Structures are given as structure tokens and as C-alpha cells.
PDB file of C-alpha atoms in Angstrom:
ATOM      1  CA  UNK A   1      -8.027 -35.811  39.721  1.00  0.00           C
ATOM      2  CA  UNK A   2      -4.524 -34.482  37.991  1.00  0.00           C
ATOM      3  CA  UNK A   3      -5.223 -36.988  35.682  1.00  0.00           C
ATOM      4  CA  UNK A   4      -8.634 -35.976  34.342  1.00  0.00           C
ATOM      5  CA  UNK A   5      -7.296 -32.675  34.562  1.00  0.00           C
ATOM      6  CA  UNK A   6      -3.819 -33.682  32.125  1.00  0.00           C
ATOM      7  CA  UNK A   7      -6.577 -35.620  29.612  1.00  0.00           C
ATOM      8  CA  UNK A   8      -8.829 -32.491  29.147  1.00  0.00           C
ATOM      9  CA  UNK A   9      -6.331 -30.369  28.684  1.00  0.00           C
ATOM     10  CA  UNK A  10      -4.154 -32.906  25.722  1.00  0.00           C
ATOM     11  CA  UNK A  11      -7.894 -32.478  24.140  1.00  0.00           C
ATOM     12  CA  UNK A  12      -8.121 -28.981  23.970  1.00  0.00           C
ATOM     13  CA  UNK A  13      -4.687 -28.999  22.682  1.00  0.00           C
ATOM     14  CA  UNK A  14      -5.642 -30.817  20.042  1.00  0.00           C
ATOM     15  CA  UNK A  15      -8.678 -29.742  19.265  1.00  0.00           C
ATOM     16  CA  UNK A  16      -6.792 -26.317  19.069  1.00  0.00           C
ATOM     17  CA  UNK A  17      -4.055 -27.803  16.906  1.00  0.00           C
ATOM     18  CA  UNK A  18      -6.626 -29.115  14.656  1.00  0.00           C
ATOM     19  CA  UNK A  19      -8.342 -25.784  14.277  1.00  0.00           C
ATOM     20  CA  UNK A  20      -5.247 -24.636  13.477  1.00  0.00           C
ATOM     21  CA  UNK A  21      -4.051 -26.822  10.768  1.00  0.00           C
ATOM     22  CA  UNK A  22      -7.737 -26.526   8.976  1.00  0.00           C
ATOM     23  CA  UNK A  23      -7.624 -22.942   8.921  1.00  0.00           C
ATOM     24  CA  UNK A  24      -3.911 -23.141   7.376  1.00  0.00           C
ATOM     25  CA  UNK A  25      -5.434 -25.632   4.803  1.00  0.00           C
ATOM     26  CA  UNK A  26      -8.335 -23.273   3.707  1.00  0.00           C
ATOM     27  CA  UNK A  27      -5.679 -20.312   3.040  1.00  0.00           C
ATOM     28  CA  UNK A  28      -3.574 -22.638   1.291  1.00  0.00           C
ATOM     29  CA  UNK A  29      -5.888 -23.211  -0.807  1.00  0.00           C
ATOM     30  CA  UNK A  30      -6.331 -22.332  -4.728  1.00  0.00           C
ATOM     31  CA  UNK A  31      -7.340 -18.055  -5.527  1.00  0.00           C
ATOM     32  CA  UNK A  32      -8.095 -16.200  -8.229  1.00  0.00           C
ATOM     33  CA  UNK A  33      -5.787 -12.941  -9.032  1.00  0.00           C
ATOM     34  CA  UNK A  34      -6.194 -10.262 -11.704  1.00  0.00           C
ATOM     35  CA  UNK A  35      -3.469  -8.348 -13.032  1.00  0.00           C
ATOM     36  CA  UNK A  36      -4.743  -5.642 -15.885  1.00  0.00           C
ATOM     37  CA  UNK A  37      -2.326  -4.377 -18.272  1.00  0.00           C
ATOM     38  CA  UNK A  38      -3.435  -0.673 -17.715  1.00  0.00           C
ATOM     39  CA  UNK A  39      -6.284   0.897 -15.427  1.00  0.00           C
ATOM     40  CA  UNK A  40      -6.033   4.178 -16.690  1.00  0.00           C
ATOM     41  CA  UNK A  41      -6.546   4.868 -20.147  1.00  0.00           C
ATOM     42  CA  UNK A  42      -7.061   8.706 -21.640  1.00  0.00           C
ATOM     43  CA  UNK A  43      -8.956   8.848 -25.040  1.00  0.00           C
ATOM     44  CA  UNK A  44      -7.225  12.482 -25.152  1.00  0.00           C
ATOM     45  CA  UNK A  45      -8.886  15.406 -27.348  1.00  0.00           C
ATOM     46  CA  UNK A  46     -12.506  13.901 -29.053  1.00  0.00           C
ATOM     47  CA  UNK A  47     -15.069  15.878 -30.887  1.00  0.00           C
ATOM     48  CA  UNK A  48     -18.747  16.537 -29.795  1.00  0.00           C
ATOM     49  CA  UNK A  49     -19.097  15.532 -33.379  1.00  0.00           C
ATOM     50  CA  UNK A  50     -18.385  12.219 -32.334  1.00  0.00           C
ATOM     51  CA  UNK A  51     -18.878  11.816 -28.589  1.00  0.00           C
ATOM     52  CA  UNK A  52     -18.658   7.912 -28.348  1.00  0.00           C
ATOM     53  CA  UNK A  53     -15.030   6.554 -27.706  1.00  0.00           C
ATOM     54  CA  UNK A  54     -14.857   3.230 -26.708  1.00  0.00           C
ATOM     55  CA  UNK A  55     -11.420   1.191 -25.334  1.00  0.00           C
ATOM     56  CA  UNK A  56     -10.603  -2.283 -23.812  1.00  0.00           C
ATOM     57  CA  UNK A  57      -8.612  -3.039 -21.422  1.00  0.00           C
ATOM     58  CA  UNK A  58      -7.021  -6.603 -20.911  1.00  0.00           C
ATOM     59  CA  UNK A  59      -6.448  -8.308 -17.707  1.00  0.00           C
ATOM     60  CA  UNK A  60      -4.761 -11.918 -16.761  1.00  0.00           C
ATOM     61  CA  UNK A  61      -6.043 -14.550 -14.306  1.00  0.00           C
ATOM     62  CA  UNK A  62      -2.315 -14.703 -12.696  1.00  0.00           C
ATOM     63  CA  UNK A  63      -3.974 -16.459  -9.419  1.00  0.00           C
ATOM     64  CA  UNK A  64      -4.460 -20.426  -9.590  1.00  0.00           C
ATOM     65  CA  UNK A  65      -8.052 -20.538  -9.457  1.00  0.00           C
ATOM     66  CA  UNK A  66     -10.766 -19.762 -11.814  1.00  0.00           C
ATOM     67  CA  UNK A  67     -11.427 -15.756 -12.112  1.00  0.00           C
ATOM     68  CA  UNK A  68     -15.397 -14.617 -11.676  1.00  0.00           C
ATOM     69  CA  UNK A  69     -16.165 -11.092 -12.099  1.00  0.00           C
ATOM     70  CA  UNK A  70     -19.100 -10.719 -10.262  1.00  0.00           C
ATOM     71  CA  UNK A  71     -19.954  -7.089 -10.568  1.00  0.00           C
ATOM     72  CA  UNK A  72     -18.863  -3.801 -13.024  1.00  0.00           C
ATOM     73  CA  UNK A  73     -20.591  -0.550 -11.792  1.00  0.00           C
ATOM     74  CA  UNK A  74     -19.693   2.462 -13.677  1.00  0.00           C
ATOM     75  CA  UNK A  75     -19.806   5.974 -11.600  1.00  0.00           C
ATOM     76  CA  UNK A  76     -21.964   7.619 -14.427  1.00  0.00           C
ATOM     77  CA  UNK A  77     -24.583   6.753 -17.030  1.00  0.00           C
ATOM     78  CA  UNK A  78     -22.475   8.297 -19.543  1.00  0.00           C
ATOM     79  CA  UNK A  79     -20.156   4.846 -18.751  1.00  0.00           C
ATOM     80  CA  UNK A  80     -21.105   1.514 -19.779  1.00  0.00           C
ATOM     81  CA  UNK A  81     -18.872  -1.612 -18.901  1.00  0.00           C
ATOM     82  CA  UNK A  82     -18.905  -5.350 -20.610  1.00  0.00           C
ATOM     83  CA  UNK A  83     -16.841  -7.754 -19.224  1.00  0.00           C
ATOM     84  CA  UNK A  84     -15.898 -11.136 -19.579  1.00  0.00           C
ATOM     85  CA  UNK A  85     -19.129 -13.458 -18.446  1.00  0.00           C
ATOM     86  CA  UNK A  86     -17.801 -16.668 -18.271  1.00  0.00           C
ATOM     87  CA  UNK A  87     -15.056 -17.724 -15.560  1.00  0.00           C
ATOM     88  CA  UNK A  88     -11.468 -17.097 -16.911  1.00  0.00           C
ATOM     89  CA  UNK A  89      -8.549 -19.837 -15.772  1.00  0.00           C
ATOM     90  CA  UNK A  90      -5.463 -19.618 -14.268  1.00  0.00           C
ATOM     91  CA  UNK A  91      -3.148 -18.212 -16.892  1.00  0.00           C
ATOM     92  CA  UNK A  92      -5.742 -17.201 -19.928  1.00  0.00           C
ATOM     93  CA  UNK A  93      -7.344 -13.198 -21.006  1.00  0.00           C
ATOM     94  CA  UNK A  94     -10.097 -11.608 -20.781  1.00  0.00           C
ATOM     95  CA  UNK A  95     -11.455  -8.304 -21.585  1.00  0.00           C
ATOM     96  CA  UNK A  96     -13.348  -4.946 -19.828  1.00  0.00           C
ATOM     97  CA  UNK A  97     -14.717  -3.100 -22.587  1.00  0.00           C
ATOM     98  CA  UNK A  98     -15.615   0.353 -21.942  1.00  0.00           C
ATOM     99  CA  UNK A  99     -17.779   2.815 -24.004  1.00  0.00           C
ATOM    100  CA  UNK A 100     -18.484   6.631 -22.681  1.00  0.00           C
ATOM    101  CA  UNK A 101     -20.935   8.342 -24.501  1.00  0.00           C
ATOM    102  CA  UNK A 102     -20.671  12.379 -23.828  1.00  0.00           C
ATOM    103  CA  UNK A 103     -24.159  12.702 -26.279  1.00  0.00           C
ATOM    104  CA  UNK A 104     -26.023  15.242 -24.375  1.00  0.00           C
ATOM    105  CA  UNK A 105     -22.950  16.387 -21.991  1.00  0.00           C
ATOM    106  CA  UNK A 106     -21.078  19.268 -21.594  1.00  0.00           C
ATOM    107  CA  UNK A 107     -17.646  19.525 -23.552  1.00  0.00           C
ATOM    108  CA  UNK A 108     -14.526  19.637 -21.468  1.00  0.00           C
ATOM    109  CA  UNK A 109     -12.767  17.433 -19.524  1.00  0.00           C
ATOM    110  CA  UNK A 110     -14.241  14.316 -17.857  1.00  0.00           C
ATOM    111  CA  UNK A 111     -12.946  11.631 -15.530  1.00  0.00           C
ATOM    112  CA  UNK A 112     -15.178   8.280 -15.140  1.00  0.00           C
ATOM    113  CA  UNK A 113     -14.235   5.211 -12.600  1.00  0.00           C
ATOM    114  CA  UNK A 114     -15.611   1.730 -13.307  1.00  0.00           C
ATOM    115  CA  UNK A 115     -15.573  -0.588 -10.200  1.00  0.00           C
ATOM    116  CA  UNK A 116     -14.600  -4.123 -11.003  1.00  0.00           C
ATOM    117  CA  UNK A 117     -16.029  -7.053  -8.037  1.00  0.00           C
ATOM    118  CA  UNK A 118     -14.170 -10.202  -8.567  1.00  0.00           C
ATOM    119  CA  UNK A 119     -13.590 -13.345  -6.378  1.00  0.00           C
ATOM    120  CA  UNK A 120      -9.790 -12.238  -6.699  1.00  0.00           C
ATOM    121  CA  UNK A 121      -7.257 -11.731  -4.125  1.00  0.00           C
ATOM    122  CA  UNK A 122      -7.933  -8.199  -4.455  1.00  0.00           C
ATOM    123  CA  UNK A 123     -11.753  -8.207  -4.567  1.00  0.00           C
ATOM    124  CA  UNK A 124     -12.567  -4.898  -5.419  1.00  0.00           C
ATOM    125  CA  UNK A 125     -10.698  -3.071  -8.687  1.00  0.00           C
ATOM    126  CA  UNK A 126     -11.327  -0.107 -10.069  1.00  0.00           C
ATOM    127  CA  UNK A 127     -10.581   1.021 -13.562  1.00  0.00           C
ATOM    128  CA  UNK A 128     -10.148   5.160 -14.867  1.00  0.00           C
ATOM    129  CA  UNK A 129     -10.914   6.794 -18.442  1.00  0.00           C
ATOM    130  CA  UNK A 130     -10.679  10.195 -19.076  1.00  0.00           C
ATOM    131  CA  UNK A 131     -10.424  12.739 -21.804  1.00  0.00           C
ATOM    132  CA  UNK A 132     -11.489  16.088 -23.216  1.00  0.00           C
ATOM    133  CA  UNK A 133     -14.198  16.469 -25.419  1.00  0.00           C
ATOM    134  CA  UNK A 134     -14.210  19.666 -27.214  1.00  0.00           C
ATOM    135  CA  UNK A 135     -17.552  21.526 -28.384  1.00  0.00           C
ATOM    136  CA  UNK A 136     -18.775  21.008 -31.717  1.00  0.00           C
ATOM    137  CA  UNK A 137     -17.550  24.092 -33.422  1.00  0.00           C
ATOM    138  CA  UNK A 138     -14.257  24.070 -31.374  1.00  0.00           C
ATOM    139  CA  UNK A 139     -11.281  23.844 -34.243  1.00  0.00           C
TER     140      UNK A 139
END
């Protein structure tokens, strides 16, 4: 009987063991990481005159897996986000371009958040603009 009792229990040590080791493999395994040069970016003092600013930001694939962005939601309408479609590799660019358009909005100062979903380490990113439009006959 001890030894049916010895031979289960050198399987479920293995059995653990190999749980063990697979679960070590899958985290050793290849991920994507983003690393932007700037998530904040202030367009400063604007006109109403001209109420569209646009700016880019640039990000690297610093992980060693291929990057996917999956998802960019802006927290306004005013906000629109383009981003890279394609996946970017280990080591190359890519781009988030972002374009507020304050036609129709009150002048003063505004703060918009764009929310980046990736397959990265970090899976959920946000990026900031802000900036102060002033009212059409403001000097």
C-alpha cells in the first residue's frame, strides 16, 4: 500500500513540476512594449480663427514582439486619433496623430485624454493635449 501511495504522489509531483515549468515558458516568452517620446503635449495659446491644431506623437516598439494597437478612444468628439494600423516590430516607429478641433466650442482652456489599447506590457496608455484657445476677437 506505501508503495501505491509513494507512486501517486512522484506523479503529482511531476505533474506539478510540469505545470510549473510551462507556465515559466509562456512568461518567458516574446512581448510587445511601447515607450512614447512624450504623452503630454500643450499646443499653448491658438486662435478661434483657427481652431484646428493637430500634433504627433512618436512611440518605439522597445518589447521583442510585434506591437498591435488595438484600440484609440478619444474622451471628446472634439479629439480624433490615427494611429499606426499595421503591427510595428521590435525596435522600429510609429506614430499617434492627434487633431482637436475647438470649431463650435467655447474659448478657454481645454484638456483632452486619448486612450491607447495595445497588446503591450502595459496594455492600456493614455496620451494628454491641452491648450488655450482664445475667442476670436481676443488680441
Amino acid at each position: 500500500m506505501k508503495y501505491k501511495k509513494d507512486k501517486n504522489m512522484k506523479k503529482v509531483v511531476f505533474y506539478m513540476m510540469l505545470l510549473v515549468m510551462s507556465i515559466g515558458y509562456a512568461y518567458a516568452q516574446g512581448k510587445a512594449d511601447i515607450k512614447f517620446e512624450q504623452t503630454t503635449h500643450n499646443f499653448g495659446t491658438f486662435s478661434e480663427n483657427s481652431p484646428v491644431v493637430s500634433y504627433t506623437f512618436k512611440f518605439t516598439n522597445v518589447g521583442d514582439a510585434p506591437l498591435v494597437i488595438h484600440q484609440a478612444v478619444a474622451s471628446c468628439g472634439c479629439t480624433v486619433p490615427e494611429y499606426s494600423q499595421e503591427p510595428i516590430a521590435p525596435g522600429k516607429t510609429g506614430t499617434v496623430k492627434v487633431t482637436y478641433n475647438g470649431t463650435g466650442r467655447y474659448p478657454g482652456h481645454f484638456k483632452k485624454s486619448i486612450t491607447l489599447r495595445t497588446n503591450a506590457k502595459t496594455e492600456i496608455m493614455r496620451l494628454f493635449i491641452e491648450g488655450d484657445m482664445t475667442a476670436k476677437d481676443a488680441k
